JSON list of C-alpha atoms in Angstrom, two decimals:
[
{"chain": "A", "resi": 1, "resn": "ALA", "atom": "CA", "xyz": [107.88, 170.27, 53.84]},
{"chain": "A", "resi": 2, "resn": "ALA", "atom": "CA", "xyz": [108.75, 170.74, 49.98]},
{"chain": "A", "resi": 3, "resn": "THR", "atom": "CA", "xyz": [112.30, 171.69, 50.13]},
{"chain": "A", "resi": 4, "resn": "MET", "atom": "CA", "xyz": [112.93, 168.38, 52.77]},
{"chain": "A", "resi": 5, "resn": "ARG", "atom": "CA", "xyz": [111.30, 166.03, 50.26]},
{"chain": "A", "resi": 6, "resn": "ARG", "atom": "CA", "xyz": [113.63, 167.77, 47.05]},
{"chain": "A", "resi": 7, "resn": "SER", "atom": "CA", "xyz": [116.57, 167.18, 49.49]},
{"chain": "A", "resi": 8, "resn": "GLY", "atom": "CA", "xyz": [116.13, 163.35, 49.90]},
{"chain": "A", "resi": 9, "resn": "PHE", "atom": "CA", "xyz": [114.07, 163.35, 53.15]},
{"chain": "A", "resi": 10, "resn": "ASP", "atom": "CA", "xyz": [110.76, 161.56, 53.55]},
{"chain": "A", "resi": 11, "resn": "ILE", "atom": "CA", "xyz": [108.09, 163.36, 55.47]},
{"chain": "A", "resi": 12, "resn": "TYR", "atom": "CA", "xyz": [106.10, 162.75, 57.73]},
{"chain": "A", "resi": 13, "resn": "TRP", "atom": "CA", "xyz": [102.75, 164.59, 59.56]},
{"chain": "A", "resi": 14, "resn": "ALA", "atom": "CA", "xyz": [100.65, 163.78, 61.63]},
{"chain": "A", "resi": 15, "resn": "SER", "atom": "CA", "xyz": [96.91, 164.23, 60.35]},
{"chain": "A", "resi": 16, "resn": "VAL", "atom": "CA", "xyz": [94.49, 163.27, 63.66]},
{"chain": "A", "resi": 17, "resn": "GLY", "atom": "CA", "xyz": [92.66, 166.59, 64.40]},
{"chain": "A", "resi": 18, "resn": "ARG", "atom": "CA", "xyz": [93.76, 168.49, 61.44]},
{"chain": "A", "resi": 19, "resn": "SER", "atom": "CA", "xyz": [91.14, 170.11, 59.24]},
{"chain": "A", "resi": 20, "resn": "GLY", "atom": "CA", "xyz": [89.94, 168.36, 55.92]},
{"chain": "A", "resi": 21, "resn": "GLU", "atom": "CA", "xyz": [91.96, 171.90, 54.08]},
{"chain": "A", "resi": 22, "resn": "SER", "atom": "CA", "xyz": [95.52, 170.36, 56.12]},
{"chain": "A", "resi": 23, "resn": "VAL", "atom": "CA", "xyz": [94.75, 166.60, 55.25]},
{"chain": "A", "resi": 24, "resn": "ALA", "atom": "CA", "xyz": [94.38, 168.27, 50.86]},
{"chain": "A", "resi": 25, "resn": "ARG", "atom": "CA", "xyz": [97.27, 169.96, 51.21]},
{"chain": "A", "resi": 26, "resn": "ALA", "atom": "CA", "xyz": [99.34, 167.17, 53.45]},
{"chain": "A", "resi": 27, "resn": "GLN", "atom": "CA", "xyz": [97.89, 164.87, 50.07]},
{"chain": "A", "resi": 28, "resn": "GLU", "atom": "CA", "xyz": [98.84, 167.74, 47.32]},
{"chain": "A", "resi": 29, "resn": "HIS", "atom": "CA", "xyz": [102.75, 167.26, 47.94]},
{"chain": "A", "resi": 30, "resn": "ASN", "atom": "CA", "xyz": [102.69, 163.81, 48.86]},
{"chain": "A", "resi": 31, "resn": "LEU", "atom": "CA", "xyz": [103.82, 163.95, 52.28]},
{"chain": "A", "resi": 32, "resn": "LEU", "atom": "CA", "xyz": [103.22, 160.45, 54.46]},
{"chain": "A", "resi": 33, "resn": "ASP", "atom": "CA", "xyz": [101.06, 160.07, 57.00]},
{"chain": "A", "resi": 34, "resn": "ALA", "atom": "CA", "xyz": [101.30, 159.33, 60.62]},
{"chain": "A", "resi": 35, "resn": "HIS", "atom": "CA", "xyz": [98.01, 159.89, 62.20]},
{"chain": "A", "resi": 36, "resn": "THR", "atom": "CA", "xyz": [99.83, 160.30, 65.83]},
{"chain": "A", "resi": 37, "resn": "VAL", "atom": "CA", "xyz": [101.90, 162.60, 67.45]},
{"chain": "A", "resi": 38, "resn": "ALA", "atom": "CA", "xyz": [103.25, 159.56, 68.76]},
{"chain": "A", "resi": 39, "resn": "ASN", "atom": "CA", "xyz": [104.06, 157.77, 65.70]},
{"chain": "A", "resi": 40, "resn": "MET", "atom": "CA", "xyz": [105.23, 160.39, 64.06]},
{"chain": "A", "resi": 41, "resn": "CYS", "atom": "CA", "xyz": [107.60, 160.77, 66.68]},
{"chain": "A", "resi": 42, "resn": "ALA", "atom": "CA", "xyz": [108.36, 157.08, 66.84]},
{"chain": "A", "resi": 43, "resn": "THR", "atom": "CA", "xyz": [109.26, 156.79, 63.29]},
{"chain": "A", "resi": 44, "resn": "CYS", "atom": "CA", "xyz": [111.19, 159.96, 62.61]},
{"chain": "A", "resi": 45, "resn": "GLU", "atom": "CA", "xyz": [114.47, 161.14, 63.44]},
{"chain": "A", "resi": 46, "resn": "ALA", "atom": "CA", "xyz": [113.85, 164.99, 63.14]},
{"chain": "A", "resi": 47, "resn": "ILE", "atom": "CA", "xyz": [110.71, 166.90, 64.66]},
{"chain": "A", "resi": 48, "resn": "VAL", "atom": "CA", "xyz": [110.38, 170.33, 62.90]},
{"chain": "A", "resi": 49, "resn": "SER", "atom": "CA", "xyz": [107.45, 172.43, 64.71]},
{"chain": "A", "resi": 50, "resn": "VAL", "atom": "CA", "xyz": [105.65, 175.12, 62.98]},
{"chain": "A", "resi": 51, "resn": "CYS", "atom": "CA", "xyz": [102.56, 176.18, 64.93]},
{"chain": "A", "resi": 52, "resn": "PRO", "atom": "CA", "xyz": [101.26, 179.49, 66.54]},
{"chain": "A", "resi": 53, "resn": "PRO", "atom": "CA", "xyz": [103.87, 181.27, 68.92]},
{"chain": "A", "resi": 54, "resn": "HIS", "atom": "CA", "xyz": [101.07, 180.67, 72.32]},
{"chain": "A", "resi": 55, "resn": "THR", "atom": "CA", "xyz": [101.19, 176.48, 71.60]},
{"chain": "A", "resi": 56, "resn": "ALA", "atom": "CA", "xyz": [104.51, 176.16, 70.78]},
{"chain": "A", "resi": 57, "resn": "VAL", "atom": "CA", "xyz": [105.53, 174.84, 74.48]},
{"chain": "A", "resi": 58, "resn": "SER", "atom": "CA", "xyz": [102.55, 172.52, 74.55]},
{"chain": "A", "resi": 59, "resn": "VAL", "atom": "CA", "xyz": [103.82, 171.09, 71.43]},
{"chain": "A", "resi": 60, "resn": "ALA", "atom": "CA", "xyz": [107.09, 170.51, 72.54]},
{"chain": "A", "resi": 61, "resn": "GLU", "atom": "CA", "xyz": [105.70, 168.65, 75.93]},
{"chain": "A", "resi": 62, "resn": "GLU", "atom": "CA", "xyz": [103.34, 166.87, 73.36]},
{"chain": "A", "resi": 63, "resn": "VAL", "atom": "CA", "xyz": [106.51, 165.62, 71.74]},
{"chain": "A", "resi": 64, "resn": "LEU", "atom": "CA", "xyz": [108.71, 164.88, 74.77]},
{"chain": "A", "resi": 65, "resn": "ALA", "atom": "CA", "xyz": [105.93, 162.72, 76.28]},
{"chain": "A", "resi": 66, "resn": "THR", "atom": "CA", "xyz": [106.31, 160.23, 73.77]},
{"chain": "A", "resi": 67, "resn": "GLY", "atom": "CA", "xyz": [110.24, 159.61, 74.58]},
{"chain": "A", "resi": 68, "resn": "PHE", "atom": "CA", "xyz": [111.65, 161.37, 71.47]},
{"chain": "A", "resi": 69, "resn": "SER", "atom": "CA", "xyz": [115.17, 162.00, 71.63]},
{"chain": "A", "resi": 70, "resn": "GLY", "atom": "CA", "xyz": [115.90, 162.81, 68.06]},
{"chain": "A", "resi": 71, "resn": "ILE", "atom": "CA", "xyz": [117.02, 166.59, 66.89]},
{"chain": "A", "resi": 72, "resn": "TYR", "atom": "CA", "xyz": [114.21, 168.93, 67.41]},
{"chain": "A", "resi": 73, "resn": "LEU", "atom": "CA", "xyz": [113.67, 172.62, 65.47]},
{"chain": "A", "resi": 74, "resn": "ASP", "atom": "CA", "xyz": [111.44, 174.76, 66.32]},
{"chain": "A", "resi": 75, "resn": "ALA", "atom": "CA", "xyz": [110.75, 177.73, 63.84]},
{"chain": "A", "resi": 76, "resn": "ASN", "atom": "CA", "xyz": [107.82, 178.79, 65.63]},
{"chain": "A", "resi": 77, "resn": "ALA", "atom": "CA", "xyz": [107.69, 183.21, 66.30]},
{"chain": "A", "resi": 78, "resn": "ILE", "atom": "CA", "xyz": [108.66, 183.19, 69.57]},
{"chain": "A", "resi": 79, "resn": "ALA", "atom": "CA", "xyz": [110.31, 185.27, 71.58]},
{"chain": "A", "resi": 80, "resn": "PRO", "atom": "CA", "xyz": [114.00, 184.35, 72.35]},
{"chain": "A", "resi": 81, "resn": "ASN", "atom": "CA", "xyz": [113.44, 183.46, 76.07]},
{"chain": "A", "resi": 82, "resn": "LYS", "atom": "CA", "xyz": [111.06, 181.21, 75.02]},
{"chain": "A", "resi": 83, "resn": "ALA", "atom": "CA", "xyz": [113.45, 179.69, 73.04]},
{"chain": "A", "resi": 84, "resn": "VAL", "atom": "CA", "xyz": [115.60, 179.13, 75.64]},
{"chain": "A", "resi": 85, "resn": "HIS", "atom": "CA", "xyz": [112.85, 177.51, 77.93]},
{"chain": "A", "resi": 86, "resn": "ILE", "atom": "CA", "xyz": [111.62, 175.15, 75.12]},
{"chain": "A", "resi": 87, "resn": "ALA", "atom": "CA", "xyz": [115.79, 173.95, 74.79]},
{"chain": "A", "resi": 88, "resn": "GLU", "atom": "CA", "xyz": [116.46, 173.21, 78.57]},
{"chain": "A", "resi": 89, "resn": "MET", "atom": "CA", "xyz": [113.06, 171.36, 77.72]},
{"chain": "A", "resi": 90, "resn": "MET", "atom": "CA", "xyz": [114.73, 168.89, 75.33]},
{"chain": "A", "resi": 91, "resn": "ALA", "atom": "CA", "xyz": [118.46, 169.34, 76.45]},
{"chain": "A", "resi": 92, "resn": "ALA", "atom": "CA", "xyz": [116.76, 167.40, 79.47]},
{"chain": "A", "resi": 93, "resn": "ALA", "atom": "CA", "xyz": [115.75, 165.04, 77.56]},
{"chain": "A", "resi": 94, "resn": "GLY", "atom": "CA", "xyz": [118.61, 164.32, 75.66]},
{"chain": "A", "resi": 95, "resn": "VAL", "atom": "CA", "xyz": [116.99, 165.97, 72.82]},
{"chain": "A", "resi": 96, "resn": "VAL", "atom": "CA", "xyz": [119.17, 167.78, 70.27]},
{"chain": "A", "resi": 97, "resn": "PHE", "atom": "CA", "xyz": [118.01, 171.34, 70.23]},
{"chain": "A", "resi": 98, "resn": "VAL", "atom": "CA", "xyz": [118.20, 173.78, 66.72]},
{"chain": "A", "resi": 99, "resn": "ASP", "atom": "CA", "xyz": [116.23, 177.19, 66.74]},
{"chain": "A", "resi": 100, "resn": "GLY", "atom": "CA", "xyz": [114.82, 178.39, 64.09]},
{"chain": "A", "resi": 101, "resn": "SER", "atom": "CA", "xyz": [112.48, 181.09, 62.52]},
{"chain": "A", "resi": 102, "resn": "ILE", "atom": "CA", "xyz": [110.37, 181.88, 59.02]},
{"chain": "A", "resi": 103, "resn": "ILE", "atom": "CA", "xyz": [110.72, 184.90, 57.41]},
{"chain": "A", "resi": 104, "resn": "GLY", "atom": "CA", "xyz": [108.27, 185.41, 54.16]},
{"chain": "A", "resi": 105, "resn": "GLY", "atom": "CA", "xyz": [105.55, 183.33, 52.69]},
{"chain": "A", "resi": 106, "resn": "PRO", "atom": "CA", "xyz": [105.00, 180.12, 51.93]},
{"chain": "A", "resi": 107, "resn": "ALA", "atom": "CA", "xyz": [108.13, 179.31, 49.71]},
{"chain": "A", "resi": 108, "resn": "TRP", "atom": "CA", "xyz": [107.53, 178.74, 46.66]},
{"chain": "A", "resi": 109, "resn": "GLU", "atom": "CA", "xyz": [110.10, 181.10, 44.53]},
{"chain": "A", "resi": 110, "resn": "PRO", "atom": "CA", "xyz": [113.82, 180.71, 45.53]},
{"chain": "A", "resi": 111, "resn": "ASN", "atom": "CA", "xyz": [115.03, 184.32, 47.65]},
{"chain": "A", "resi": 112, "resn": "SER", "atom": "CA", "xyz": [111.13, 185.01, 49.12]},
{"chain": "A", "resi": 113, "resn": "THR", "atom": "CA", "xyz": [111.46, 182.93, 52.02]},
{"chain": "A", "resi": 114, "resn": "TRP", "atom": "CA", "xyz": [114.19, 182.42, 54.79]},
{"chain": "A", "resi": 115, "resn": "LEU", "atom": "CA", "xyz": [114.94, 179.88, 57.10]},
{"chain": "A", "resi": 116, "resn": "TYR", "atom": "CA", "xyz": [117.28, 181.23, 59.62]},
{"chain": "A", "resi": 117, "resn": "LEU", "atom": "CA", "xyz": [119.01, 178.84, 61.89]},
{"chain": "A", "resi": 118, "resn": "SER", "atom": "CA", "xyz": [121.25, 179.02, 65.65]},
{"chain": "A", "resi": 119, "resn": "GLY", "atom": "CA", "xyz": [122.33, 176.95, 67.67]},
{"chain": "A", "resi": 120, "resn": "GLU", "atom": "CA", "xyz": [125.13, 173.87, 68.07]},
{"chain": "A", "resi": 121, "resn": "GLN", "atom": "CA", "xyz": [124.06, 171.79, 65.47]},
{"chain": "A", "resi": 122, "resn": "ALA", "atom": "CA", "xyz": [122.23, 174.16, 63.44]},
{"chain": "A", "resi": 123, "resn": "GLY", "atom": "CA", "xyz": [124.37, 173.37, 60.17]},
{"chain": "A", "resi": 124, "resn": "LEU", "atom": "CA", "xyz": [123.45, 170.03, 60.66]},
{"chain": "A", "resi": 125, "resn": "VAL", "atom": "CA", "xyz": [119.83, 170.72, 60.36]},
{"chain": "A", "resi": 126, "resn": "ALA", "atom": "CA", "xyz": [120.43, 173.16, 57.53]},
{"chain": "A", "resi": 127, "resn": "LYS", "atom": "CA", "xyz": [121.41, 170.21, 55.57]},
{"chain": "A", "resi": 128, "resn": "PHE", "atom": "CA", "xyz": [117.33, 169.25, 55.78]},
{"chain": "A", "resi": 129, "resn": "PHE", "atom": "CA", "xyz": [116.80, 172.46, 53.52]},
{"chain": "A", "resi": 130, "resn": "ALA", "atom": "CA", "xyz": [119.77, 171.91, 50.83]},
{"chain": "A", "resi": 131, "resn": "GLU", "atom": "CA", "xyz": [117.37, 171.71, 48.16]},
{"chain": "A", "resi": 132, "resn": "GLY", "atom": "CA", "xyz": [114.34, 173.58, 47.04]},
{"chain": "A", "resi": 133, "resn": "PRO", "atom": "CA", "xyz": [113.32, 177.27, 47.36]},
{"chain": "A", "resi": 134, "resn": "LEU", "atom": "CA", "xyz": [113.56, 177.71, 50.99]},
{"chain": "A", "resi": 135, "resn": "GLU", "atom": "CA", "xyz": [116.64, 179.75, 51.35]},
{"chain": "A", "resi": 136, "resn": "THR", "atom": "CA", "xyz": [118.87, 179.00, 54.37]},
{"chain": "A", "resi": 137, "resn": "ALA", "atom": "CA", "xyz": [121.05, 180.37, 56.47]},
{"chain": "A", "resi": 138, "resn": "VAL", "atom": "CA", "xyz": [122.89, 179.49, 59.56]},
{"chain": "A", "resi": 139, "resn": "ILE", "atom": "CA", "xyz": [123.29, 182.62, 61.86]},
{"chain": "A", "resi": 140, "resn": "GLY", "atom": "CA", "xyz": [125.42, 181.83, 65.01]},
{"chain": "A", "resi": 141, "resn": "ASP", "atom": "CA", "xyz": [125.38, 179.52, 67.87]},
{"chain": "A", "resi": 142, "resn": "GLN", "atom": "CA", "xyz": [123.61, 180.80, 70.69]},
{"chain": "A", "resi": 143, "resn": "ILE", "atom": "CA", "xyz": [120.12, 179.37, 71.09]},
{"chain": "A", "resi": 144, "resn": "GLY", "atom": "CA", "xyz": [117.72, 182.28, 70.91]},
{"chain": "A", "resi": 145, "resn": "GLN", "atom": "CA", "xyz": [119.83, 185.11, 68.21]},
{"chain": "A", "resi": 146, "resn": "ALA", "atom": "CA", "xyz": [117.16, 183.01, 64.94]},
{"chain": "A", "resi": 147, "resn": "SER", "atom": "CA", "xyz": [114.31, 183.72, 67.26]},
{"chain": "A", "resi": 148, "resn": "ALA", "atom": "CA", "xyz": [115.81, 187.29, 68.48]},
{"chain": "A", "resi": 149, "resn": "LEU", "atom": "CA", "xyz": [115.97, 187.76, 64.24]},
{"chain": "A", "resi": 150, "resn": "LYS", "atom": "CA", "xyz": [112.40, 186.92, 63.16]},
{"chain": "A", "resi": 151, "resn": "MET", "atom": "CA", "xyz": [110.75, 189.27, 66.17]},
{"chain": "A", "resi": 152, "resn": "CYS", "atom": "CA", "xyz": [112.74, 192.01, 65.45]},
{"chain": "A", "resi": 153, "resn": "PHE", "atom": "CA", "xyz": [111.99, 191.86, 61.80]},
{"chain": "A", "resi": 154, "resn": "ALA", "atom": "CA", "xyz": [108.49, 191.32, 62.72]},
{"chain": "A", "resi": 155, "resn": "ALA", "atom": "CA", "xyz": [108.76, 194.44, 65.04]},
{"chain": "A", "resi": 156, "resn": "TYR", "atom": "CA", "xyz": [109.63, 196.12, 62.08]},
{"chain": "A", "resi": 157, "resn": "SER", "atom": "CA", "xyz": [107.13, 194.73, 58.92]},
{"chain": "A", "resi": 158, "resn": "LYS", "atom": "CA", "xyz": [104.35, 194.62, 61.29]},
{"chain": "A", "resi": 159, "resn": "GLY", "atom": "CA", "xyz": [105.27, 196.96, 64.28]},
{"chain": "A", "resi": 160, "resn": "THR", "atom": "CA", "xyz": [104.95, 199.66, 61.60]},
{"chain": "A", "resi": 161, "resn": "THR", "atom": "CA", "xyz": [102.32, 199.00, 59.66]},
{"chain": "A", "resi": 162, "resn": "ALA", "atom": "CA", "xyz": [100.47, 198.31, 62.83]},
{"chain": "A", "resi": 163, "resn": "LEU", "atom": "CA", "xyz": [101.63, 202.40, 63.65]},
{"chain": "A", "resi": 164, "resn": "LEU", "atom": "CA", "xyz": [100.33, 203.75, 60.70]},
{"chain": "A", "resi": 165, "resn": "SER", "atom": "CA", "xyz": [96.62, 202.15, 60.65]},
{"chain": "A", "resi": 166, "resn": "MET", "atom": "CA", "xyz": [96.90, 203.39, 64.00]},
{"chain": "A", "resi": 167, "resn": "ILE", "atom": "CA", "xyz": [97.71, 206.87, 62.56]},
{"chain": "A", "resi": 168, "resn": "LEU", "atom": "CA", "xyz": [95.39, 207.08, 59.44]},
{"chain": "A", "resi": 169, "resn": "ALA", "atom": "CA", "xyz": [92.20, 205.77, 62.14]},
{"chain": "A", "resi": 170, "resn": "GLY", "atom": "CA", "xyz": [93.28, 208.66, 64.09]},
{"chain": "A", "resi": 171, "resn": "ALA", "atom": "CA", "xyz": [93.87, 211.60, 60.86]},
{"chain": "A", "resi": 172, "resn": "GLU", "atom": "CA", "xyz": [90.03, 209.99, 59.96]},
{"chain": "A", "resi": 173, "resn": "ALA", "atom": "CA", "xyz": [88.97, 210.96, 63.69]},
{"chain": "A", "resi": 174, "resn": "LEU", "atom": "CA", "xyz": [90.23, 213.93, 63.65]},
{"chain": "A", "resi": 175, "resn": "GLY", "atom": "CA", "xyz": [88.92, 214.50, 60.34]},
{"chain": "A", "resi": 176, "resn": "VAL", "atom": "CA", "xyz": [92.15, 215.31, 58.32]},
{"chain": "A", "resi": 177, "resn": "ARG", "atom": "CA", "xyz": [93.28, 212.26, 57.00]},
{"chain": "A", "resi": 178, "resn": "ALA", "atom": "CA", "xyz": [93.00, 213.89, 53.33]},
{"chain": "A", "resi": 179, "resn": "ASN", "atom": "CA", "xyz": [95.45, 216.39, 54.14]},
{"chain": "A", "resi": 180, "resn": "LEU", "atom": "CA", "xyz": [97.85, 213.74, 55.75]},
{"chain": "A", "resi": 181, "resn": "GLU", "atom": "CA", "xyz": [97.82, 211.81, 52.44]},
{"chain": "A", "resi": 182, "resn": "GLU", "atom": "CA", "xyz": [98.49, 214.88, 50.31]},
{"chain": "A", "resi": 183, "resn": "GLN", "atom": "CA", "xyz": [100.78, 215.81, 52.56]},
{"chain": "A", "resi": 184, "resn": "TRP", "atom": "CA", "xyz": [102.67, 212.74, 52.30]},
{"chain": "A", "resi": 185, "resn": "SER", "atom": "CA", "xyz": [102.20, 213.03, 48.27]},
{"chain": "A", "resi": 186, "resn": "ARG", "atom": "CA", "xyz": [103.81, 215.67, 48.26]},
{"chain": "A", "resi": 187, "resn": "GLY", "atom": "CA", "xyz": [106.64, 216.22, 45.62]},
{"chain": "A", "resi": 188, "resn": "GLY", "atom": "CA", "xyz": [105.82, 212.99, 44.21]},
{"chain": "A", "resi": 189, "resn": "SER", "atom": "CA", "xyz": [105.87, 210.44, 46.87]},
{"chain": "A", "resi": 190, "resn": "GLU", "atom": "CA", "xyz": [104.33, 207.64, 46.55]},
{"chain": "A", "resi": 191, "resn": "PHE", "atom": "CA", "xyz": [104.01, 207.00, 50.29]},
{"chain": "A", "resi": 192, "resn": "ALA", "atom": "CA", "xyz": [100.56, 207.38, 50.88]},
{"chain": "A", "resi": 193, "resn": "ALA", "atom": "CA", "xyz": [99.64, 205.15, 48.22]},
{"chain": "A", "resi": 194, "resn": "GLN", "atom": "CA", "xyz": [101.96, 202.37, 49.10]},
{"chain": "A", "resi": 195, "resn": "THR", "atom": "CA", "xyz": [100.87, 203.09, 52.82]},
{"chain": "A", "resi": 196, "resn": "GLN", "atom": "CA", "xyz": [96.33, 202.50, 51.95]},
{"chain": "A", "resi": 197, "resn": "GLN", "atom": "CA", "xyz": [98.02, 199.11, 49.86]},
{"chain": "A", "resi": 198, "resn": "ARG", "atom": "CA", "xyz": [100.12, 198.35, 52.90]},
{"chain": "A", "resi": 199, "resn": "VAL", "atom": "CA", "xyz": [97.59, 198.55, 55.56]},
{"chain": "A", "resi": 200, "resn": "ARG", "atom": "CA", "xyz": [94.83, 196.89, 52.99]},
{"chain": "A", "resi": 201, "resn": "ARG", "atom": "CA", "xyz": [97.20, 194.15, 52.88]},
{"chain": "A", "resi": 202, "resn": "VAL", "atom": "CA", "xyz": [98.04, 193.28, 56.60]},
{"chain": "A", "resi": 203, "resn": "THR", "atom": "CA", "xyz": [95.11, 194.07, 58.30]},
{"chain": "A", "resi": 204, "resn": "ALA", "atom": "CA", "xyz": [93.18, 191.30, 55.61]},
{"chain": "A", "resi": 205, "resn": "LYS", "atom": "CA", "xyz": [95.40, 188.98, 57.99]},
{"chain": "A", "resi": 206, "resn": "ALA", "atom": "CA", "xyz": [96.09, 190.66, 61.15]},
{"chain": "A", "resi": 207, "resn": "TRP", "atom": "CA", "xyz": [94.17, 188.26, 62.97]},
{"chain": "A", "resi": 208, "resn": "ARG", "atom": "CA", "xyz": [97.29, 185.74, 62.40]},
{"chain": "A", "resi": 209, "resn": "PHE", "atom": "CA", "xyz": [99.94, 187.95, 63.77]},
{"chain": "A", "resi": 210, "resn": "GLU", "atom": "CA", "xyz": [98.05, 188.62, 67.15]},
{"chain": "A", "resi": 211, "resn": "GLY", "atom": "CA", "xyz": [100.41, 185.55, 68.46]},
{"chain": "A", "resi": 212, "resn": "GLU", "atom": "CA", "xyz": [103.72, 187.12, 66.98]},
{"chain": "A", "resi": 213, "resn": "MET", "atom": "CA", "xyz": [103.44, 190.44, 68.26]},
{"chain": "A", "resi": 214, "resn": "HIS", "atom": "CA", "xyz": [102.68, 189.13, 72.16]},
{"chain": "A", "resi": 215, "resn": "GLU", "atom": "CA", "xyz": [105.86, 187.89, 71.97]}
]
């Protein structure tokens, strides 16, 4: 949202049903409150959807129910076939659909967070994010490409962390964790220490990634 504001756009959000923390963040970044999704869809030329993966379809349906006919960017961590399904829903209603995926945390610093886009109108949507720290790249004209990249990246970044967690748990249960970590550390390798840090960092917020892993 901050990047789109810097790019010269007015940014609206719907506050109904949202938490006090969400309201505070929206106010901090000077977002305009449309109160309801219906009001937001009636006001805005483009909608950006960023939500838990399991709600991506229902959010799209809620937007379509308002009669929205602009541009819809789905930037959720969803499987490519789900992105295609939502694109078909949007196309049937005359909505321009762009597939997107976000890799990285909140975009406060340049070169830390990337928004990947795909679809015939991906270049148009990229202009929404022309200024600010969020990096944007168009990777193709096919719906599903951006979502596929996110899924493959997450399979490595989060999937391998899950595997390492299971390996450590297994070694602990079998009474050889210290021996395993000693073996990992031979030759001056920092793999054991890096693995511990990685597991601690990710498991503290692992609940947030369950839906993404199901996708």
